[in-house]
mmCIF file with all atom_site columns, C-alpha atoms in Angstrom:
data_model
loop_
_atom_site.group_PDB
_atom_site.id
_atom_site.type_symbol
_atom_site.label_atom_id
_atom_site.label_alt_id
_atom_site.label_comp_id
_atom_site.label_asym_id
_atom_site.label_entity_id
_atom_site.label_seq_id
_atom_site.pdbx_PDB_ins_code
_atom_site.Cartn_x
_atom_site.Cartn_y
_atom_site.Cartn_z
_atom_site.occupancy
_atom_site.B_iso_or_equiv
_atom_site.pdbx_formal_charge
_atom_site.auth_seq_id
_atom_site.auth_comp_id
_atom_site.auth_asym_id
_atom_site.auth_atom_id
_atom_site.pdbx_PDB_model_num
ATOM 1   C CA . MET A 1 1   ? -4.756  -11.020 -23.973 1.00 0.00 ? 1   MET A CA 1
ATOM 2   C CA . ALA A 1 2   ? -5.736  -12.981 -20.872 1.00 0.00 ? 2   ALA A CA 1
ATOM 3   C CA . PHE A 1 3   ? -3.555  -12.678 -17.777 1.00 0.00 ? 3   PHE A CA 1
ATOM 4   C CA . LYS A 1 4   ? -3.805  -14.715 -14.603 1.00 0.00 ? 4   LYS A CA 1
ATOM 5   C CA . LEU A 1 5   ? -2.922  -12.679 -11.524 1.00 0.00 ? 5   LEU A CA 1
ATOM 6   C CA . ASN A 1 6   ? -2.486  -13.837 -7.932  1.00 0.00 ? 6   ASN A CA 1
ATOM 7   C CA . VAL A 1 7   ? -4.251  -11.052 -6.022  1.00 0.00 ? 7   VAL A CA 1
ATOM 8   C CA . ASN A 1 8   ? -4.812  -11.355 -2.286  1.00 0.00 ? 8   ASN A CA 1
ATOM 9   C CA . GLY A 1 9   ? -4.296  -15.104 -2.489  1.00 0.00 ? 9   GLY A CA 1
ATOM 10  C CA . LYS A 1 10  ? -6.783  -15.697 -5.308  1.00 0.00 ? 10  LYS A CA 1
ATOM 11  C CA . VAL A 1 11  ? -5.961  -16.352 -8.943  1.00 0.00 ? 11  VAL A CA 1
ATOM 12  C CA . LEU A 1 12  ? -7.981  -13.929 -11.055 1.00 0.00 ? 12  LEU A CA 1
ATOM 13  C CA . SER A 1 13  ? -8.180  -13.515 -14.829 1.00 0.00 ? 13  SER A CA 1
ATOM 14  C CA . ALA A 1 14  ? -8.005  -10.240 -16.682 1.00 0.00 ? 14  ALA A CA 1
ATOM 15  C CA . ASP A 1 15  ? -8.449  -9.886  -20.432 1.00 0.00 ? 15  ASP A CA 1
ATOM 16  C CA . VAL A 1 16  ? -6.469  -6.694  -21.080 1.00 0.00 ? 16  VAL A CA 1
ATOM 17  C CA . ASP A 1 17  ? -3.611  -5.384  -23.202 1.00 0.00 ? 17  ASP A CA 1
ATOM 18  C CA . GLY A 1 18  ? -0.217  -6.283  -21.738 1.00 0.00 ? 18  GLY A CA 1
ATOM 19  C CA . ASP A 1 19  ? 0.811   -2.652  -21.319 1.00 0.00 ? 19  ASP A CA 1
ATOM 20  C CA . THR A 1 20  ? -2.216  -1.844  -19.166 1.00 0.00 ? 20  THR A CA 1
ATOM 21  C CA . PRO A 1 21  ? -1.042  -0.564  -15.768 1.00 0.00 ? 21  PRO A CA 1
ATOM 22  C CA . LEU A 1 22  ? -1.800  -2.891  -12.871 1.00 0.00 ? 22  LEU A CA 1
ATOM 23  C CA . LEU A 1 23  ? -3.803  -0.143  -11.147 1.00 0.00 ? 23  LEU A CA 1
ATOM 24  C CA . TRP A 1 24  ? -6.367  -0.065  -13.951 1.00 0.00 ? 24  TRP A CA 1
ATOM 25  C CA . VAL A 1 25  ? -6.553  -3.862  -14.114 1.00 0.00 ? 25  VAL A CA 1
ATOM 26  C CA . LEU A 1 26  ? -7.220  -3.990  -10.372 1.00 0.00 ? 26  LEU A CA 1
ATOM 27  C CA . ARG A 1 27  ? -9.800  -1.191  -10.353 1.00 0.00 ? 27  ARG A CA 1
ATOM 28  C CA . ASP A 1 28  ? -11.525 -1.368  -13.744 1.00 0.00 ? 28  ASP A CA 1
ATOM 29  C CA . THR A 1 29  ? -11.286 -5.063  -14.611 1.00 0.00 ? 29  THR A CA 1
ATOM 30  C CA . LEU A 1 30  ? -11.198 -6.855  -11.257 1.00 0.00 ? 30  LEU A CA 1
ATOM 31  C CA . GLY A 1 31  ? -13.228 -4.383  -9.161  1.00 0.00 ? 31  GLY A CA 1
ATOM 32  C CA . ILE A 1 32  ? -10.560 -4.045  -6.461  1.00 0.00 ? 32  ILE A CA 1
ATOM 33  C CA . LEU A 1 33  ? -10.952 -0.394  -5.509  1.00 0.00 ? 33  LEU A CA 1
ATOM 34  C CA . GLY A 1 34  ? -8.547  0.054   -2.559  1.00 0.00 ? 34  GLY A CA 1
ATOM 35  C CA . PRO A 1 35  ? -5.537  1.215   -4.579  1.00 0.00 ? 35  PRO A CA 1
ATOM 36  C CA . LYS A 1 36  ? -6.280  4.770   -5.695  1.00 0.00 ? 36  LYS A CA 1
ATOM 37  C CA . TYR A 1 37  ? -5.274  6.821   -8.709  1.00 0.00 ? 37  TYR A CA 1
ATOM 38  C CA . GLY A 1 38  ? -3.300  9.814   -7.513  1.00 0.00 ? 38  GLY A CA 1
ATOM 39  C CA . CYS A 1 39  ? -0.731  11.052  -9.983  1.00 0.00 ? 39  CYS A CA 1
ATOM 40  C CA . GLY A 1 40  ? -0.290  8.328   -12.601 1.00 0.00 ? 40  GLY A CA 1
ATOM 41  C CA . VAL A 1 41  ? 3.506   8.670   -12.564 1.00 0.00 ? 41  VAL A CA 1
ATOM 42  C CA . ALA A 1 42  ? 4.458   6.687   -9.429  1.00 0.00 ? 42  ALA A CA 1
ATOM 43  C CA . GLN A 1 43  ? 5.198   9.782   -7.338  1.00 0.00 ? 43  GLN A CA 1
ATOM 44  C CA . CYS A 1 44  ? 2.376   10.035  -4.759  1.00 0.00 ? 44  CYS A CA 1
ATOM 45  C CA . GLY A 1 45  ? 1.949   6.494   -3.408  1.00 0.00 ? 45  GLY A CA 1
ATOM 46  C CA . ALA A 1 46  ? -1.869  6.354   -3.439  1.00 0.00 ? 46  ALA A CA 1
ATOM 47  C CA . CYS A 1 47  ? -1.757  3.272   -5.695  1.00 0.00 ? 47  CYS A CA 1
ATOM 48  C CA . THR A 1 48  ? 0.772   1.320   -3.612  1.00 0.00 ? 48  THR A CA 1
ATOM 49  C CA . VAL A 1 49  ? 0.373   -2.466  -3.528  1.00 0.00 ? 49  VAL A CA 1
ATOM 50  C CA . HIS A 1 50  ? 2.753   -5.230  -2.486  1.00 0.00 ? 50  HIS A CA 1
ATOM 51  C CA . ILE A 1 51  ? 4.289   -7.299  -5.237  1.00 0.00 ? 51  ILE A CA 1
ATOM 52  C CA . ASP A 1 52  ? 6.079   -10.288 -3.754  1.00 0.00 ? 52  ASP A CA 1
ATOM 53  C CA . GLY A 1 53  ? 6.201   -8.364  -0.468  1.00 0.00 ? 53  GLY A CA 1
ATOM 54  C CA . ALA A 1 54  ? 7.704   -5.144  -1.837  1.00 0.00 ? 54  ALA A CA 1
ATOM 55  C CA . PRO A 1 55  ? 5.720   -1.906  -1.949  1.00 0.00 ? 55  PRO A CA 1
ATOM 56  C CA . MET A 1 56  ? 5.256   -0.894  -5.594  1.00 0.00 ? 56  MET A CA 1
ATOM 57  C CA . ARG A 1 57  ? 3.313   1.823   -7.403  1.00 0.00 ? 57  ARG A CA 1
ATOM 58  C CA . SER A 1 58  ? 0.665   -0.027  -9.393  1.00 0.00 ? 58  SER A CA 1
ATOM 59  C CA . CYS A 1 59  ? 0.019   2.916   -11.740 1.00 0.00 ? 59  CYS A CA 1
ATOM 60  C CA . ALA A 1 60  ? 3.421   2.395   -13.368 1.00 0.00 ? 60  ALA A CA 1
ATOM 61  C CA . ILE A 1 61  ? 3.603   -1.404  -13.617 1.00 0.00 ? 61  ILE A CA 1
ATOM 62  C CA . PRO A 1 62  ? 2.398   -3.036  -16.850 1.00 0.00 ? 62  PRO A CA 1
ATOM 63  C CA . VAL A 1 63  ? 0.410   -6.173  -16.165 1.00 0.00 ? 63  VAL A CA 1
ATOM 64  C CA . GLU A 1 64  ? 2.440   -8.193  -18.689 1.00 0.00 ? 64  GLU A CA 1
ATOM 65  C CA . GLY A 1 65  ? 5.543   -8.129  -16.485 1.00 0.00 ? 65  GLY A CA 1
ATOM 66  C CA . LEU A 1 66  ? 3.956   -9.625  -13.381 1.00 0.00 ? 66  LEU A CA 1
ATOM 67  C CA . GLY A 1 67  ? 4.049   -13.336 -14.249 1.00 0.00 ? 67  GLY A CA 1
ATOM 68  C CA . GLN A 1 68  ? 3.459   -15.420 -11.109 1.00 0.00 ? 68  GLN A CA 1
ATOM 69  C CA . SER A 1 69  ? 4.037   -12.522 -8.684  1.00 0.00 ? 69  SER A CA 1
ATOM 70  C CA . LYS A 1 70  ? 1.926   -12.374 -5.555  1.00 0.00 ? 70  LYS A CA 1
ATOM 71  C CA . ILE A 1 71  ? 0.008   -9.102  -5.424  1.00 0.00 ? 71  ILE A CA 1
ATOM 72  C CA . VAL A 1 72  ? -1.496  -7.838  -2.175  1.00 0.00 ? 72  VAL A CA 1
ATOM 73  C CA . THR A 1 73  ? -3.759  -4.799  -1.986  1.00 0.00 ? 73  THR A CA 1
ATOM 74  C CA . ILE A 1 74  ? -5.206  -2.971  1.001   1.00 0.00 ? 74  ILE A CA 1
ATOM 75  C CA . GLU A 1 75  ? -8.123  -5.413  0.838   1.00 0.00 ? 75  GLU A CA 1
ATOM 76  C CA . GLY A 1 76  ? -5.755  -8.301  1.617   1.00 0.00 ? 76  GLY A CA 1
ATOM 77  C CA . VAL A 1 77  ? -3.024  -6.737  3.769   1.00 0.00 ? 77  VAL A CA 1
ATOM 78  C CA . GLY A 1 78  ? -4.875  -7.470  7.030   1.00 0.00 ? 78  GLY A CA 1
ATOM 79  C CA . ALA A 1 79  ? -4.432  -11.203 6.410   1.00 0.00 ? 79  ALA A CA 1
ATOM 80  C CA . SER A 1 80  ? -0.842  -10.870 7.623   1.00 0.00 ? 80  SER A CA 1
ATOM 81  C CA . ALA A 1 81  ? -0.080  -10.290 11.305  1.00 0.00 ? 81  ALA A CA 1
ATOM 82  C CA . VAL A 1 82  ? 1.918   -7.149  10.507  1.00 0.00 ? 82  VAL A CA 1
ATOM 83  C CA . GLY A 1 83  ? -0.769  -5.762  8.216   1.00 0.00 ? 83  GLY A CA 1
ATOM 84  C CA . LYS A 1 84  ? -3.416  -6.345  10.842  1.00 0.00 ? 84  LYS A CA 1
ATOM 85  C CA . LYS A 1 85  ? -1.335  -4.515  13.491  1.00 0.00 ? 85  LYS A CA 1
ATOM 86  C CA . VAL A 1 86  ? -0.813  -1.579  11.147  1.00 0.00 ? 86  VAL A CA 1
ATOM 87  C CA . GLN A 1 87  ? -4.524  -1.337  10.348  1.00 0.00 ? 87  GLN A CA 1
ATOM 88  C CA . GLN A 1 88  ? -5.391  -1.499  14.056  1.00 0.00 ? 88  GLN A CA 1
ATOM 89  C CA . ALA A 1 89  ? -2.866  1.228   14.884  1.00 0.00 ? 89  ALA A CA 1
ATOM 90  C CA . TRP A 1 90  ? -4.247  3.433   12.100  1.00 0.00 ? 90  TRP A CA 1
ATOM 91  C CA . SER A 1 91  ? -7.734  3.034   13.520  1.00 0.00 ? 91  SER A CA 1
ATOM 92  C CA . GLU A 1 92  ? -6.701  3.480   17.155  1.00 0.00 ? 92  GLU A CA 1
ATOM 93  C CA . LEU A 1 93  ? -4.875  6.748   16.416  1.00 0.00 ? 93  LEU A CA 1
ATOM 94  C CA . ASP A 1 94  ? -7.452  8.072   13.922  1.00 0.00 ? 94  ASP A CA 1
ATOM 95  C CA . VAL A 1 95  ? -4.736  8.603   11.327  1.00 0.00 ? 95  VAL A CA 1
ATOM 96  C CA . ALA A 1 96  ? -6.958  9.243   8.330   1.00 0.00 ? 96  ALA A CA 1
ATOM 97  C CA . GLN A 1 97  ? -8.595  12.553  7.595   1.00 0.00 ? 97  GLN A CA 1
ATOM 98  C CA . CYS A 1 98  ? -9.902  12.437  4.041   1.00 0.00 ? 98  CYS A CA 1
ATOM 99  C CA . GLY A 1 99  ? -8.473  8.927   3.725   1.00 0.00 ? 99  GLY A CA 1
ATOM 100 C CA . TYR A 1 100 ? -7.596  9.057   0.034   1.00 0.00 ? 100 TYR A CA 1
ATOM 101 C CA . CYS A 1 101 ? -3.895  8.271   0.480   1.00 0.00 ? 101 CYS A CA 1
ATOM 102 C CA . GLN A 1 102 ? -4.249  5.984   3.463   1.00 0.00 ? 102 GLN A CA 1
ATOM 103 C CA . ALA A 1 103 ? -4.380  2.660   1.600   1.00 0.00 ? 103 ALA A CA 1
ATOM 104 C CA . GLY A 1 104 ? -0.993  3.470   0.069   1.00 0.00 ? 104 GLY A CA 1
ATOM 105 C CA . GLN A 1 105 ? 0.331   4.706   3.408   1.00 0.00 ? 105 GLN A CA 1
ATOM 106 C CA . ILE A 1 106 ? -0.728  1.465   5.132   1.00 0.00 ? 106 ILE A CA 1
ATOM 107 C CA . MET A 1 107 ? 0.807   -0.659  2.375   1.00 0.00 ? 107 MET A CA 1
ATOM 108 C CA . SER A 1 108 ? 4.165   1.139   2.679   1.00 0.00 ? 108 SER A CA 1
ATOM 109 C CA . ALA A 1 109 ? 4.088   1.008   6.485   1.00 0.00 ? 109 ALA A CA 1
ATOM 110 C CA . THR A 1 110 ? 3.314   -2.712  6.455   1.00 0.00 ? 110 THR A CA 1
ATOM 111 C CA . ALA A 1 111 ? 6.206   -3.421  4.077   1.00 0.00 ? 111 ALA A CA 1
ATOM 112 C CA . LEU A 1 112 ? 8.514   -1.404  6.332   1.00 0.00 ? 112 LEU A CA 1
ATOM 113 C CA . LEU A 1 113 ? 7.511   -3.296  9.483   1.00 0.00 ? 113 LEU A CA 1
ATOM 114 C CA . ALA A 1 114 ? 7.766   -6.657  7.720   1.00 0.00 ? 114 ALA A CA 1
ATOM 115 C CA . GLU A 1 115 ? 11.390  -5.798  6.895   1.00 0.00 ? 115 GLU A CA 1
ATOM 116 C CA . LYS A 1 116 ? 12.293  -3.809  10.042  1.00 0.00 ? 116 LYS A CA 1
ATOM 117 C CA . PRO A 1 117 ? 10.038  -4.688  12.993  1.00 0.00 ? 117 PRO A CA 1
ATOM 118 C CA . LYS A 1 118 ? 11.468  -1.859  15.164  1.00 0.00 ? 118 LYS A CA 1
ATOM 119 C CA . PRO A 1 119 ? 12.177  0.979   12.722  1.00 0.00 ? 119 PRO A CA 1
ATOM 120 C CA . THR A 1 120 ? 13.966  4.167   13.691  1.00 0.00 ? 120 THR A CA 1
ATOM 121 C CA . ASP A 1 121 ? 12.576  7.577   12.757  1.00 0.00 ? 121 ASP A CA 1
ATOM 122 C CA . ALA A 1 122 ? 15.071  7.625   9.861   1.00 0.00 ? 122 ALA A CA 1
ATOM 123 C CA . ASP A 1 123 ? 13.800  4.217   8.673   1.00 0.00 ? 123 ASP A CA 1
ATOM 124 C CA . ILE A 1 124 ? 10.219  5.509   8.785   1.00 0.00 ? 124 ILE A CA 1
ATOM 125 C CA . ASP A 1 125 ? 11.145  8.697   6.921   1.00 0.00 ? 125 ASP A CA 1
ATOM 126 C CA . GLU A 1 126 ? 12.901  6.722   4.195   1.00 0.00 ? 126 GLU A CA 1
ATOM 127 C CA . ALA A 1 127 ? 10.150  4.119   3.768   1.00 0.00 ? 127 ALA A CA 1
ATOM 128 C CA . MET A 1 128 ? 7.311   6.635   3.774   1.00 0.00 ? 128 MET A CA 1
ATOM 129 C CA . ALA A 1 129 ? 8.982   9.385   1.695   1.00 0.00 ? 129 ALA A CA 1
ATOM 130 C CA . GLY A 1 130 ? 7.160   8.395   -1.494  1.00 0.00 ? 130 GLY A CA 1
ATOM 131 C CA . ASN A 1 131 ? 3.691   8.577   0.058   1.00 0.00 ? 131 ASN A CA 1
ATOM 132 C CA . LEU A 1 132 ? 2.105   12.011  -0.030  1.00 0.00 ? 132 LEU A CA 1
ATOM 133 C CA . CYS A 1 133 ? -0.732  13.091  2.254   1.00 0.00 ? 133 CYS A CA 1
ATOM 134 C CA . ARG A 1 134 ? -2.528  16.297  1.322   1.00 0.00 ? 134 ARG A CA 1
ATOM 135 C CA . CYS A 1 135 ? -4.099  16.400  4.797   1.00 0.00 ? 135 CYS A CA 1
ATOM 136 C CA . ALA A 1 136 ? -0.600  16.278  6.347   1.00 0.00 ? 136 ALA A CA 1
ATOM 137 C CA . THR A 1 137 ? -1.276  13.487  8.845   1.00 0.00 ? 137 THR A CA 1
ATOM 138 C CA . TYR A 1 138 ? 2.431   12.628  8.889   1.00 0.00 ? 138 TYR A CA 1
ATOM 139 C CA . THR A 1 139 ? 2.758   12.913  12.680  1.00 0.00 ? 139 THR A CA 1
ATOM 140 C CA . ARG A 1 140 ? -0.101  10.446  13.196  1.00 0.00 ? 140 ARG A CA 1
ATOM 141 C CA . ILE A 1 141 ? 1.281   8.156   10.489  1.00 0.00 ? 141 ILE A CA 1
ATOM 142 C CA . ARG A 1 142 ? 4.641   7.989   12.297  1.00 0.00 ? 142 ARG A CA 1
ATOM 143 C CA . ALA A 1 143 ? 2.894   7.399   15.642  1.00 0.00 ? 143 ALA A CA 1
ATOM 144 C CA . ALA A 1 144 ? 0.785   4.591   14.147  1.00 0.00 ? 144 ALA A CA 1
ATOM 145 C CA . ILE A 1 145 ? 3.872   2.894   12.693  1.00 0.00 ? 145 ILE A CA 1
ATOM 146 C CA . LYS A 1 146 ? 5.547   3.062   16.094  1.00 0.00 ? 146 LYS A CA 1
ATOM 147 C CA . LEU A 1 147 ? 2.410   1.764   17.826  1.00 0.00 ? 147 LEU A CA 1
ATOM 148 C CA . ALA A 1 148 ? 2.178   -1.154  15.392  1.00 0.00 ? 148 ALA A CA 1
ATOM 149 C CA . SER A 1 149 ? 5.828   -1.953  16.064  1.00 0.00 ? 149 SER A CA 1
ATOM 150 C CA . GLY A 1 150 ? 5.315   -1.929  19.833  1.00 0.00 ? 150 GLY A CA 1
ATOM 151 C CA . GLN A 1 151 ? 7.380   1.218   20.323  1.00 0.00 ? 151 GLN A CA 1
ATOM 152 C CA . LYS A 1 152 ? 6.329   4.243   22.375  1.00 0.00 ? 152 LYS A CA 1
ATOM 153 C CA . THR A 1 153 ? 4.202   6.752   20.478  1.00 0.00 ? 153 THR A CA 1
ATOM 154 C CA . GLU A 1 154 ? 4.035   10.488  20.923  1.00 0.00 ? 154 GLU A CA 1
ATOM 155 C CA . ALA A 1 155 ? 0.640   11.185  19.357  1.00 0.00 ? 155 ALA A CA 1
#
């Protein structure tokens, strides 16, 4: 079945089964490789994308339920002012080590700052809890979120 998806501001077509997870449509059909496969059960956050502004795990979302939703991946998040600030902070503080989880981390951080421009540590903990980092760069992730929000950093 053919689906039209609004991804990063472009309408793209994908001829896939309706139950195909969005992650596989993005990566295998559309060639958008930023969202990563981590666990396949929406627990690690590596596949996080924004759907209508909300951070969602693309590995667990069937493409048939998306309709006219606006999907943003790491490739498109820098088009927003908040996304650009988050990406700059990540770079400035050298957050990534291996980098595998960082697209999902940035997507969750951007959604947090879009909703709460000056988050508390508790806000950050809650928003980022579903994003795992095997390299344990959590201290730098928190510092980058604070830097992007204009708050004092400790890293």
